[in-house]
mmCIF file of C-alpha atoms in Angstrom:
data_model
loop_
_atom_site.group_PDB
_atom_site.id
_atom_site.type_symbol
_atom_site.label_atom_id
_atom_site.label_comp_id
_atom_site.label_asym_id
_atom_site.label_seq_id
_atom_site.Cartn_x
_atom_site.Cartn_y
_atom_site.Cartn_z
ATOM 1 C CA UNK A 2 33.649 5.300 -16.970
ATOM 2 C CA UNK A 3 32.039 8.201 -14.865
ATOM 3 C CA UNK A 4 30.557 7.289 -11.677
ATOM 4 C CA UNK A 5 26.644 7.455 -12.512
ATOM 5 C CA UNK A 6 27.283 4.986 -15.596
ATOM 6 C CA UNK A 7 29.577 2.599 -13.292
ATOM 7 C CA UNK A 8 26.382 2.899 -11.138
ATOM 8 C CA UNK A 9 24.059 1.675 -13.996
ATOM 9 C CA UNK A 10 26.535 -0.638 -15.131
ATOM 10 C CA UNK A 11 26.419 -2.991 -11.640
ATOM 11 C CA UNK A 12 22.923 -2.348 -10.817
ATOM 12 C CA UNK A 13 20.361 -5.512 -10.908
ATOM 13 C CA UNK A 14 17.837 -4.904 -12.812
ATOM 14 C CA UNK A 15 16.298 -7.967 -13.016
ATOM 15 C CA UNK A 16 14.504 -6.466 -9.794
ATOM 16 C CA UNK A 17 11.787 -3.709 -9.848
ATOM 17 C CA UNK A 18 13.199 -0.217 -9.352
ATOM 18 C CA UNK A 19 10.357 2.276 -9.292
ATOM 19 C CA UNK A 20 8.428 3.581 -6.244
ATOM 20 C CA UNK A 21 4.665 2.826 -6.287
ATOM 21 C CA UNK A 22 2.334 5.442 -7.140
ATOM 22 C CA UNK A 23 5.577 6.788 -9.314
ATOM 23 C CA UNK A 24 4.630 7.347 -13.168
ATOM 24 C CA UNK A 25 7.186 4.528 -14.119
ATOM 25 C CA UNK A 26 5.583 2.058 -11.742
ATOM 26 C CA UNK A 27 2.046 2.923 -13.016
ATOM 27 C CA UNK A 28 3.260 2.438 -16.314
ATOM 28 C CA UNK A 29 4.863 -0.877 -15.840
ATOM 29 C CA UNK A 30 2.435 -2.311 -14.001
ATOM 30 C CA UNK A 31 -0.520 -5.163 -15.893
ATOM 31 C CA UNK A 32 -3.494 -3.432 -16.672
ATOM 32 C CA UNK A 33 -6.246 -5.579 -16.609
ATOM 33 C CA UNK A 34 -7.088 -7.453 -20.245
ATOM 34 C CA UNK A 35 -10.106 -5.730 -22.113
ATOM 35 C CA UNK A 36 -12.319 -8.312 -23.147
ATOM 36 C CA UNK A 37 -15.613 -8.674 -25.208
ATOM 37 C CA UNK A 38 -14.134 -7.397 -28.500
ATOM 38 C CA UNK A 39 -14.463 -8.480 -31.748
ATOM 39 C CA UNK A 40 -11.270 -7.432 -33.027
ATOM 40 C CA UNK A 41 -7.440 -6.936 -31.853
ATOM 41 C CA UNK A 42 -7.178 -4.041 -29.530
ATOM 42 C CA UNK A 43 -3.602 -3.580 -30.620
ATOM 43 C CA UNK A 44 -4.561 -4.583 -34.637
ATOM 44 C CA UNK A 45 -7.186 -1.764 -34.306
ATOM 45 C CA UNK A 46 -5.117 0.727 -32.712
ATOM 46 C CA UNK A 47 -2.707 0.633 -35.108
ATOM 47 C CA UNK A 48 -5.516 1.091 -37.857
ATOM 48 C CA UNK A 49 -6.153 4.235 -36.126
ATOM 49 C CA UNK A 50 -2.272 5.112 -35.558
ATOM 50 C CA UNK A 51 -1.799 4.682 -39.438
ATOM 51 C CA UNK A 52 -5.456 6.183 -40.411
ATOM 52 C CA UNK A 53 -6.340 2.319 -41.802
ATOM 53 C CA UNK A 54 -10.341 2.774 -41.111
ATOM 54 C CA UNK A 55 -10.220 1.091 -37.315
ATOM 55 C CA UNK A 56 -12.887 -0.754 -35.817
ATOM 56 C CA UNK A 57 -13.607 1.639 -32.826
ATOM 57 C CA UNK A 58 -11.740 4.878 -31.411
ATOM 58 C CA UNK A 59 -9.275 3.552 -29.054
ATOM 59 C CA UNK A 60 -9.169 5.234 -25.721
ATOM 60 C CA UNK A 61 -5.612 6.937 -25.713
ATOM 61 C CA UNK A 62 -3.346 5.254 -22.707
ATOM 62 C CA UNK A 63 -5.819 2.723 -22.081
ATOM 63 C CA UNK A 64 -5.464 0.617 -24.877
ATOM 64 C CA UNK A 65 -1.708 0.477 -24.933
ATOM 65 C CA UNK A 66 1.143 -0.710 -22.680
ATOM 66 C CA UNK A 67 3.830 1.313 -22.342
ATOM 67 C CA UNK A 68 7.468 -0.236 -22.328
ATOM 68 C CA UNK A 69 9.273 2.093 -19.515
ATOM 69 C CA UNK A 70 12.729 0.252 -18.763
ATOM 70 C CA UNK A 71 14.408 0.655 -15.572
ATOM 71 C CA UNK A 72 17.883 -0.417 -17.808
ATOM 72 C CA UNK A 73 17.357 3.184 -19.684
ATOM 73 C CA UNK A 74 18.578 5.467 -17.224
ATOM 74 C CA UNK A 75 17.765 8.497 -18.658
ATOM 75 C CA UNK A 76 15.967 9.656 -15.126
ATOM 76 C CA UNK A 77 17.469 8.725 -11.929
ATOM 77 C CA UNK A 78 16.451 5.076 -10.597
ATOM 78 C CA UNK A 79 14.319 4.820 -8.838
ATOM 79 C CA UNK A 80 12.752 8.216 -10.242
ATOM 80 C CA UNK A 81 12.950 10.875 -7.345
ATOM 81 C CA UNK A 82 15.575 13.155 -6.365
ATOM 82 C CA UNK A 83 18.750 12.315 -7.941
ATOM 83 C CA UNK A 84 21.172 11.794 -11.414
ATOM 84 C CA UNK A 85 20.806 9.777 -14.528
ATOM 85 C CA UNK A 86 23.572 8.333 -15.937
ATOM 86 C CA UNK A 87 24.576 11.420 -17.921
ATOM 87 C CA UNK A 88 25.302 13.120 -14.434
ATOM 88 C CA UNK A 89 22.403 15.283 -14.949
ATOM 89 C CA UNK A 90 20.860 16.179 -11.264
ATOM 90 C CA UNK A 91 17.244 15.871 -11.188
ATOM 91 C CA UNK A 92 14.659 16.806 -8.859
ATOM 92 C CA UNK A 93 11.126 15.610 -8.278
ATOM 93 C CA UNK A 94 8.456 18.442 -8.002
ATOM 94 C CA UNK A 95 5.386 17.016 -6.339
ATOM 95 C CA UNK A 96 2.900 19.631 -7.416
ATOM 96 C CA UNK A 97 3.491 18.852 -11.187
ATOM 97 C CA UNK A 98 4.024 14.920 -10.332
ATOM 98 C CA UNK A 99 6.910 14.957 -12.131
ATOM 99 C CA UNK A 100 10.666 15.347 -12.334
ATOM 100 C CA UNK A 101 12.954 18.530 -13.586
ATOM 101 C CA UNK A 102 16.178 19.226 -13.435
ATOM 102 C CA UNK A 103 17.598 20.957 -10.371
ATOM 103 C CA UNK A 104 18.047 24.684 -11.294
ATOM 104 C CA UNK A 105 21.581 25.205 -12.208
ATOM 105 C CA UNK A 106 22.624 21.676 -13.044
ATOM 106 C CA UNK A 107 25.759 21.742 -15.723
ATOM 107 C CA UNK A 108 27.231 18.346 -16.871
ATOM 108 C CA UNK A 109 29.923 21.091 -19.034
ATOM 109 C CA UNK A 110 31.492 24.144 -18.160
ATOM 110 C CA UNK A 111 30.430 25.430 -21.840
ATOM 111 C CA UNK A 112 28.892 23.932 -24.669
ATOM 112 C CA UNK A 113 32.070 24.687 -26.734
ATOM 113 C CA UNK A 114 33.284 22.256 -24.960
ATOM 114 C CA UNK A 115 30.995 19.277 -24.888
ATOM 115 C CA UNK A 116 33.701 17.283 -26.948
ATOM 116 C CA UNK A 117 36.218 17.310 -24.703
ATOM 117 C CA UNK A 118 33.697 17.105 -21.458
ATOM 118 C CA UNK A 119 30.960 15.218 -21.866
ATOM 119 C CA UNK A 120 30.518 11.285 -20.869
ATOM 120 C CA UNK A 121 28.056 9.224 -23.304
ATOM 121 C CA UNK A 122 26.825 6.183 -21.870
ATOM 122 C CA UNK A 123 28.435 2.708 -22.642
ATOM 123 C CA UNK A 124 25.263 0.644 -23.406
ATOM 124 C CA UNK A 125 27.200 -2.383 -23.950
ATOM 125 C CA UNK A 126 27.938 -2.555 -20.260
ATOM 126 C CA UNK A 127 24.184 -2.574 -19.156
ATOM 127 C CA UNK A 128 22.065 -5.579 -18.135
ATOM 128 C CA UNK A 129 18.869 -4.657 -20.476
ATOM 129 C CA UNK A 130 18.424 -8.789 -20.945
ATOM 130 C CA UNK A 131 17.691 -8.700 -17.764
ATOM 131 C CA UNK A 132 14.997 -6.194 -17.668
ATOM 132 C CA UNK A 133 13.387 -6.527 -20.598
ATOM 133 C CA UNK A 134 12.419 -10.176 -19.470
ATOM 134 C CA UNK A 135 11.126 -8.695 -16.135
ATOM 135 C CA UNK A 136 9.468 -5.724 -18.158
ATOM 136 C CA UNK A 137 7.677 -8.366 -20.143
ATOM 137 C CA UNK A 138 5.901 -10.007 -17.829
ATOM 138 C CA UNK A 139 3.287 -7.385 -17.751
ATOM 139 C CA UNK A 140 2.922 -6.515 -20.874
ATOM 140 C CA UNK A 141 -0.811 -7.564 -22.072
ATOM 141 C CA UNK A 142 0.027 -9.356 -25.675
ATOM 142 C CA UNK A 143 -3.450 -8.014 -26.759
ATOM 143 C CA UNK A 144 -2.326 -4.311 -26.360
ATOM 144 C CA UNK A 145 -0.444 -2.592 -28.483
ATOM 145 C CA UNK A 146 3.702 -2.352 -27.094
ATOM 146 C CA UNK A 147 4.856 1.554 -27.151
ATOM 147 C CA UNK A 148 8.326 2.481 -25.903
ATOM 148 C CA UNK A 149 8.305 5.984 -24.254
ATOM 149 C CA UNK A 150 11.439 6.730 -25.496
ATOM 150 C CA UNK A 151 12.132 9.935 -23.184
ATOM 151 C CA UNK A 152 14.659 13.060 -23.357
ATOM 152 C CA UNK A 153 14.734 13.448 -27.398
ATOM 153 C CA UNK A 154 17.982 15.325 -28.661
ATOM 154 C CA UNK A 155 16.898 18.922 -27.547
ATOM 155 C CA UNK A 156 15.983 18.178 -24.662
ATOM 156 C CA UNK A 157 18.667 16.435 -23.489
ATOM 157 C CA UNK A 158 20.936 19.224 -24.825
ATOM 158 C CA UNK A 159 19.217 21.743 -22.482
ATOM 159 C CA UNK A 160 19.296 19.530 -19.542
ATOM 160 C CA UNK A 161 22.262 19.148 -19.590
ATOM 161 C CA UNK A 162 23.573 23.086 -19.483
ATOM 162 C CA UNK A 163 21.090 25.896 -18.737
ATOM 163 C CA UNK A 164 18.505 26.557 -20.940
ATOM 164 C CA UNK A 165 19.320 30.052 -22.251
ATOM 165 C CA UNK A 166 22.762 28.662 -23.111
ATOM 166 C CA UNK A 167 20.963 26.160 -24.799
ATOM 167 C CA UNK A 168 19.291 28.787 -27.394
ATOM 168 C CA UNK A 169 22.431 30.554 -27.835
ATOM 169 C CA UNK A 170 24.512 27.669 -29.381
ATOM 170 C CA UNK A 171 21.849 27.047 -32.117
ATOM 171 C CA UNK A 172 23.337 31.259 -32.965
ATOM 172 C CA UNK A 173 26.952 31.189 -32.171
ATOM 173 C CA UNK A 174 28.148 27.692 -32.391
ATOM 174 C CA UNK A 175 25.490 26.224 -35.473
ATOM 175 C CA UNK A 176 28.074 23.711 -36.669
ATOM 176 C CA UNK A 177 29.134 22.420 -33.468
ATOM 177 C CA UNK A 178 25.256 21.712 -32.449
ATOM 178 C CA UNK A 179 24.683 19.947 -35.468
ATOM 179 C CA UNK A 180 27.759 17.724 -34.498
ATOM 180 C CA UNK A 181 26.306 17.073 -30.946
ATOM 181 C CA UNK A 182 22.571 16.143 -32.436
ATOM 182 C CA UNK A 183 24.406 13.683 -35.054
ATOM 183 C CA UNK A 184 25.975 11.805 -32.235
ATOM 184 C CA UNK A 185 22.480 12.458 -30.035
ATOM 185 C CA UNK A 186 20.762 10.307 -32.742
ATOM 186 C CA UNK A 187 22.953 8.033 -33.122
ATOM 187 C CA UNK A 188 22.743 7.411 -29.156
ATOM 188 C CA UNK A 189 18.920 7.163 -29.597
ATOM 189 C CA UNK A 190 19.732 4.439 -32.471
ATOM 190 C CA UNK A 191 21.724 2.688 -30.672
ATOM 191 C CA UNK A 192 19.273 2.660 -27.427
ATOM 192 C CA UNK A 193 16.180 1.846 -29.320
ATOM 193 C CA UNK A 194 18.333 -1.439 -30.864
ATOM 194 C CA UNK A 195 18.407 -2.526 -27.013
ATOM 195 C CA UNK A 196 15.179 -2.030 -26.705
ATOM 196 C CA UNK A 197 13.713 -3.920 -29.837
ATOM 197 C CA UNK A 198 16.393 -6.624 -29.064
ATOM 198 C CA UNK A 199 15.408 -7.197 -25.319
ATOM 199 C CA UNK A 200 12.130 -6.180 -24.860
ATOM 200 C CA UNK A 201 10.067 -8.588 -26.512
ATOM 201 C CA UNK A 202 7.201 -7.195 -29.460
ATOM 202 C CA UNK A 203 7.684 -3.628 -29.718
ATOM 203 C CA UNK A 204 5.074 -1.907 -31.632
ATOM 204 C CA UNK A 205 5.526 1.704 -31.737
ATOM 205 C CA UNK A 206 8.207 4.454 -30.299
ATOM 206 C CA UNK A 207 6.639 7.308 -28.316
ATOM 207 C CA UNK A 208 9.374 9.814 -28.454
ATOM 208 C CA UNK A 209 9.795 12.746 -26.230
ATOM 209 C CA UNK A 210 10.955 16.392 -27.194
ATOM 210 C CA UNK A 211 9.748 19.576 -26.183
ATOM 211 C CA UNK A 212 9.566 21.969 -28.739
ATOM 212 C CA UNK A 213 7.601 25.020 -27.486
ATOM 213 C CA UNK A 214 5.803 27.029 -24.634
ATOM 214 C CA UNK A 215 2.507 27.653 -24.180
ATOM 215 C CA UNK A 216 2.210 30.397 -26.712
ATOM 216 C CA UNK A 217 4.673 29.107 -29.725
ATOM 217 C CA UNK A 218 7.248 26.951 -30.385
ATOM 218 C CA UNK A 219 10.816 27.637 -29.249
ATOM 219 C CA UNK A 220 12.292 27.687 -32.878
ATOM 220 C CA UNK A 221 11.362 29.592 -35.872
ATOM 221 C CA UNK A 222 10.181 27.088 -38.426
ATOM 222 C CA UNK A 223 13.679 28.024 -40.560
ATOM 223 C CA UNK A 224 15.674 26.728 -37.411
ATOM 224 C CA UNK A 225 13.571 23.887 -36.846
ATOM 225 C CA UNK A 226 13.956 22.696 -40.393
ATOM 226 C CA UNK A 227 17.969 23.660 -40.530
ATOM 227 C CA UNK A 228 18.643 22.454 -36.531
ATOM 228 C CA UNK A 229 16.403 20.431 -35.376
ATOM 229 C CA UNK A 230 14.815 18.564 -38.527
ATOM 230 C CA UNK A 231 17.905 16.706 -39.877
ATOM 231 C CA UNK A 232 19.226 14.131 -37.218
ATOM 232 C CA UNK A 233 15.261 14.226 -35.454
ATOM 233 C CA UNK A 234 14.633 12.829 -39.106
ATOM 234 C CA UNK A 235 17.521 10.463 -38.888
ATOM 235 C CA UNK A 236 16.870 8.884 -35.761
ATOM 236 C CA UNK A 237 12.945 8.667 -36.592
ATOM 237 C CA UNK A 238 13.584 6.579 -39.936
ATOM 238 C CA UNK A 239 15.773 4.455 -38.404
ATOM 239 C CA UNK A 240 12.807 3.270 -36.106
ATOM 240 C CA UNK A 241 10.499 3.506 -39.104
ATOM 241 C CA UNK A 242 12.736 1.028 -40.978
ATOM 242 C CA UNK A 243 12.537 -1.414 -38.107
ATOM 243 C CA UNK A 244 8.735 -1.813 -38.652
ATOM 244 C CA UNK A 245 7.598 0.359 -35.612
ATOM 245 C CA UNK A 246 5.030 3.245 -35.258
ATOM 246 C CA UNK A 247 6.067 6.922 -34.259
ATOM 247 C CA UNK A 248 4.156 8.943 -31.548
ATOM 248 C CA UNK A 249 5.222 11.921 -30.586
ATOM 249 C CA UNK A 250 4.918 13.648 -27.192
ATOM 250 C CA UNK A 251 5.862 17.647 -27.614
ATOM 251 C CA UNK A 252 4.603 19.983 -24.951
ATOM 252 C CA UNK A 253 4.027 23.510 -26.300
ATOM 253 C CA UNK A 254 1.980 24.899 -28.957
ATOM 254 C CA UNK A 255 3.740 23.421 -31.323
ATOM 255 C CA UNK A 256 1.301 23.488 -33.993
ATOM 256 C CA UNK A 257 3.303 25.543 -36.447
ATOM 257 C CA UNK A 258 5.637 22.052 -36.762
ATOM 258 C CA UNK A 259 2.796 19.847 -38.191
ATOM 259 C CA UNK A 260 4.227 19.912 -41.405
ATOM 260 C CA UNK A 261 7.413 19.314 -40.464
ATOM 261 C CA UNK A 262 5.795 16.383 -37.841
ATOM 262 C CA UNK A 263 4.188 14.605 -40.907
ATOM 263 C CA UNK A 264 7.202 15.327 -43.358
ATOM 264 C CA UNK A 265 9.754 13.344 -40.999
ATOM 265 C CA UNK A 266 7.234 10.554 -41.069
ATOM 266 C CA UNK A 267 5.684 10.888 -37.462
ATOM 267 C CA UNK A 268 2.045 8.896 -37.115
ATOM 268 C CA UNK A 269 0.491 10.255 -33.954
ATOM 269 C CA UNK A 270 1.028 13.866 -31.933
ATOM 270 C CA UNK A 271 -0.370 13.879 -28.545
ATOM 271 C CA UNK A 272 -0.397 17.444 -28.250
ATOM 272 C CA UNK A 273 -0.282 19.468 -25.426
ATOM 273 C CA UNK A 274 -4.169 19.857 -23.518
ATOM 274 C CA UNK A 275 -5.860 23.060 -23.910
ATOM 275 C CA UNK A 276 -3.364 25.214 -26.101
ATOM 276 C CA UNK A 277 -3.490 23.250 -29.101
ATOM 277 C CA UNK A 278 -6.641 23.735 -30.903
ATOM 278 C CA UNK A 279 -8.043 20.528 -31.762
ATOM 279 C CA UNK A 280 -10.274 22.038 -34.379
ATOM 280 C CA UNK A 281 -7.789 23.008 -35.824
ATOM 281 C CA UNK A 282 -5.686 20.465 -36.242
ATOM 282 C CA UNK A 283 -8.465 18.022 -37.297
ATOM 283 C CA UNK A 284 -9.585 20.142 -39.868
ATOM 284 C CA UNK A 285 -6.333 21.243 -41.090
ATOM 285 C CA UNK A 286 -4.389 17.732 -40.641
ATOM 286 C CA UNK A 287 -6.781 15.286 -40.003
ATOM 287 C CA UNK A 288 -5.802 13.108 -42.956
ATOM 288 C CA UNK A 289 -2.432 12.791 -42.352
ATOM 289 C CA UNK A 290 -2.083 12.749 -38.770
ATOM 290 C CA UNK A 291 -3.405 11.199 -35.824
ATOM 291 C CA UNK A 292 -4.213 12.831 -32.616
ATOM 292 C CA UNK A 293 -5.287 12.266 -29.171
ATOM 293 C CA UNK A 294 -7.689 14.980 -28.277
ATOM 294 C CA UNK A 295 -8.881 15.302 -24.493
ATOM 295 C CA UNK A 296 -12.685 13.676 -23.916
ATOM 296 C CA UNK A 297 -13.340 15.604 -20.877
ATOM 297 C CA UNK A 298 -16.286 14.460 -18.070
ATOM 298 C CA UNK A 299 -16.579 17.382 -15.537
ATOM 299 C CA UNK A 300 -17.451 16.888 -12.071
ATOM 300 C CA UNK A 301 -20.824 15.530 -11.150
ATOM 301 C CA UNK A 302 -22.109 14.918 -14.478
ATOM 302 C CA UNK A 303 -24.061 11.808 -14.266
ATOM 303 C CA UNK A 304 -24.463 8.784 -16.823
ATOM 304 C CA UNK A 305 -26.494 10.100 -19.385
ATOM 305 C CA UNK A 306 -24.514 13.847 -19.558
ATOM 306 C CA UNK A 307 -21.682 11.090 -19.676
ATOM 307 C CA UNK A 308 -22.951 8.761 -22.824
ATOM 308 C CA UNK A 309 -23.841 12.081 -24.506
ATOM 309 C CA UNK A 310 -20.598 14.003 -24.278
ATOM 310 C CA UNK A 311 -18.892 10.496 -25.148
ATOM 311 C CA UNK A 312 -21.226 10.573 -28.296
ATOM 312 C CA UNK A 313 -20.757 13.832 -29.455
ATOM 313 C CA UNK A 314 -16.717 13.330 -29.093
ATOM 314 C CA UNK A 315 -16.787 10.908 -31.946
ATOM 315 C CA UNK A 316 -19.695 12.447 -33.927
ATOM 316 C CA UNK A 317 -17.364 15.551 -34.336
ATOM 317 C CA UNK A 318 -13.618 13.669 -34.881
ATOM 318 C CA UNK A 319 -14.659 10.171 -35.800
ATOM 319 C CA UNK A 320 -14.694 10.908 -39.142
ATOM 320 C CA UNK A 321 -11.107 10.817 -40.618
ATOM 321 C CA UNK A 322 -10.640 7.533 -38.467
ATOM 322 C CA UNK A 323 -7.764 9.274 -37.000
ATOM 323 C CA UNK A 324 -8.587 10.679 -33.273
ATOM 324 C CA UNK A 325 -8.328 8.872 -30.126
ATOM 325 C CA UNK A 326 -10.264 10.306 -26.910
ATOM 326 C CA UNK A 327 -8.273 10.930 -23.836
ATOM 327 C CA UNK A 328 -10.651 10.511 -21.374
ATOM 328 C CA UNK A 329 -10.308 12.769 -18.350
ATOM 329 C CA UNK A 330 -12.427 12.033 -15.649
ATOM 330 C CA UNK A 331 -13.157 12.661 -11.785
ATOM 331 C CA UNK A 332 -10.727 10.688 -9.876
ATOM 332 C CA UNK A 333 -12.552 10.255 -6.765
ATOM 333 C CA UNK A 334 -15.673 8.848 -9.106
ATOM 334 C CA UNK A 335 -14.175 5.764 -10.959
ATOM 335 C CA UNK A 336 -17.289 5.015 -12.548
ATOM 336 C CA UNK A 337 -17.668 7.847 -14.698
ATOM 337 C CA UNK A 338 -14.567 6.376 -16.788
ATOM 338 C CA UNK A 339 -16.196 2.999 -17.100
ATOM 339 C CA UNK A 340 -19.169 4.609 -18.325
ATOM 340 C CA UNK A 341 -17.301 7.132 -20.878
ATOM 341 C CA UNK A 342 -15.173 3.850 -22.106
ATOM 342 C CA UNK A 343 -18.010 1.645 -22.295
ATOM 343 C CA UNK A 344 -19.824 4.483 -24.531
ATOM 344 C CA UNK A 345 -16.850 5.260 -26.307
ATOM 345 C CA UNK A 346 -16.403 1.507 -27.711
ATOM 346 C CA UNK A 347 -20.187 0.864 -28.297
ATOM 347 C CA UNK A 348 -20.741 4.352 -30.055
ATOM 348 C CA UNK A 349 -17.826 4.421 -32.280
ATOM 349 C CA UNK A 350 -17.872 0.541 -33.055
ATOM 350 C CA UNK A 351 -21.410 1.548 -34.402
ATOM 351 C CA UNK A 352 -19.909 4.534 -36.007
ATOM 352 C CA UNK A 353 -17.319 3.267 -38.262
ATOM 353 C CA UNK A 354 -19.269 0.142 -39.235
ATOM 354 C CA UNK A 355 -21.286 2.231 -41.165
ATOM 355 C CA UNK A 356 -18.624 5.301 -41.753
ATOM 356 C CA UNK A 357 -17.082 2.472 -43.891
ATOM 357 C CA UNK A 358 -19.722 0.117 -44.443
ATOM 358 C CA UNK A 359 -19.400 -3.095 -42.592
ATOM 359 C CA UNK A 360 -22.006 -5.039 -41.275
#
């Protein structure tokens, strides 16, 4: 057992881990319960989630609890400066509010030899009984329960040797990779089992992988559907099977995979902001799929420019019943998010009663 996993092994995690003011502490921290509504919050954001005519657009992040486990020590814990139990080093970058790894990190000398090299995590030794009853204490049983499952099989492949070396297995070493994502997914099977097991109701998986940069995605859509498609597809049915939704989180313009997102069974993308055409993809997908688009409020606009850009979010995506609003907001003004939520439910509660004709 290598010394990062020995680490993870004896830490107590029925104790919390994260800094405050961390992403992982925001997200495991109790929101406060949303009241006044005439239906489930979670029940209706699943409608949405599985494009089952909801009773109001859900507002993306606000209406969910996210289960972030300190037992999964795919970042350091606490998350700043440091390794996760793969040995990868990871920095914190404060500008960006979030962590990379530390240029030059290598857990191999070469990917050839990842076989012979690399230390997979014994799960069996962790405490996750332990913090999933601690993780549970905040979770709001009204909201719908998402795991962000982070560092999907790419991903972790590139973090852990540099990313052009990364690229150039998927040419020179083909069957080898597929090898390493097989026993990838089956890692991610045998994670998610903790999770479901210890973590009380889990609703949906939220699963992490980067697939592109801000002008295309990383892989031509051949690659994708040879390398990256076949064990991605494996690990996503298993969760599937278990009864759970599938969000995906895939920075990049990764738009060109939409196909491939809906073939391998995938509900929800929350694409990248501002390089993924919304228009686009609602027109194109927005039967099949659901997305959360940005609702943004710009700085200084008062109530009314508030209620009206709120309206004319839903007017324009409301109609598949398949679009949540991400509501971005001024920071230092939090009442121009109460008003753009409180507008959001009222408007599109009216909407989709008569959209789909209730009373």
């Amino acid at each position: 057992m290598g010394k990062f996993m020995e680490t993870a092994a004896h830490r107590d995690y029925s104790k919390w881990w994260q800094k405050e003011g961390t992403w992982p502490a925001m997200f495991q921290m109790a929101k406060p319960p949303i009241t006044g509504r005439p239906y489930s919050v979670k029940e209706n954001y699943i409608r949405c989630v599985k494009g089952e005519e909801p009773y109001w657009m859900p507002a993306y992040f606000t209406e969910s609890n996210i289960i972030w486990p300190d037992a999964m020590e795919e970042h350091p814990v606490p998350e700043e400066d440091g390794y996760d139990w793969w040995g990868v080093n990871w920095q914190m970058v404060d500008s960006v509010g979030g962590m990379i790894t530390k240029p030059g990190t290598r857990t191999i000398s070469d990917f050839a030899n990842w076989k012979e090299e690399l230390e997979w995590p014994d799960l069996s030794l962790v405490d996750f009984k332990a913090d999933g009853a601690k993780i549970q204490q905040n979770l709001d049983p009204d909201r719908v329960h998402i795991y962000e499952c982070v560092e999907g099989l790419f991903e972790r492949l590139h973090e852990m040797i540099p990313f052009d070396e990364s690229l150039v297995a998927f040419y020179e070493e083909p069957e080898l990779l597929a090898e390493f994502f097989e026993k990838m997914a089956d890692y991610k099977i045998e994670s998610c089992s903790k999770i479901f097991e210890y973590y009380g109701r889990v609703d949906g998986v939220l699963y992490h992988d980067d697939w592109g940069t801000q002008r295309s995605g990383f892989f031509s859509n051949e690659m994708f559907d040879e390398q990256i498609m076949p064990e991605t597809s494996r690990f996503l049915k298993f969760v599937k099977d278990q009864g759970k939704f599938i969000e995906l989180h895939s920075c990049g313009k990764n738009i060109q995979y939409v196909p491939e997102m809906i073939e391998m069974g995938i509900d929800m993308w929350n694409p990248q902001l501002f390089i993924n055409e919304p228009d686009l993809l609602h027109s194109k997908y927005g039967k099949q799929m659901t997305f959360a688009f940005p609702l943004t409020i710009e700085h200084g606009w008062g109530e009314e420019e508030i209620r009206k850009a709120t309206r004319d979010f839903v007017d324009h995506f409301g109609e598949n019943g398949r679009v949540m609003a991400f509501i971005m907001t001024d920071m230092s003004d939090p009442k121009q998010g109460e008003i753009a939520h409180d507008e959001l439910y009222n408007y599109s509660l009216e909407y989709y009663n008569k959209l789909y004709g209730r009373k």
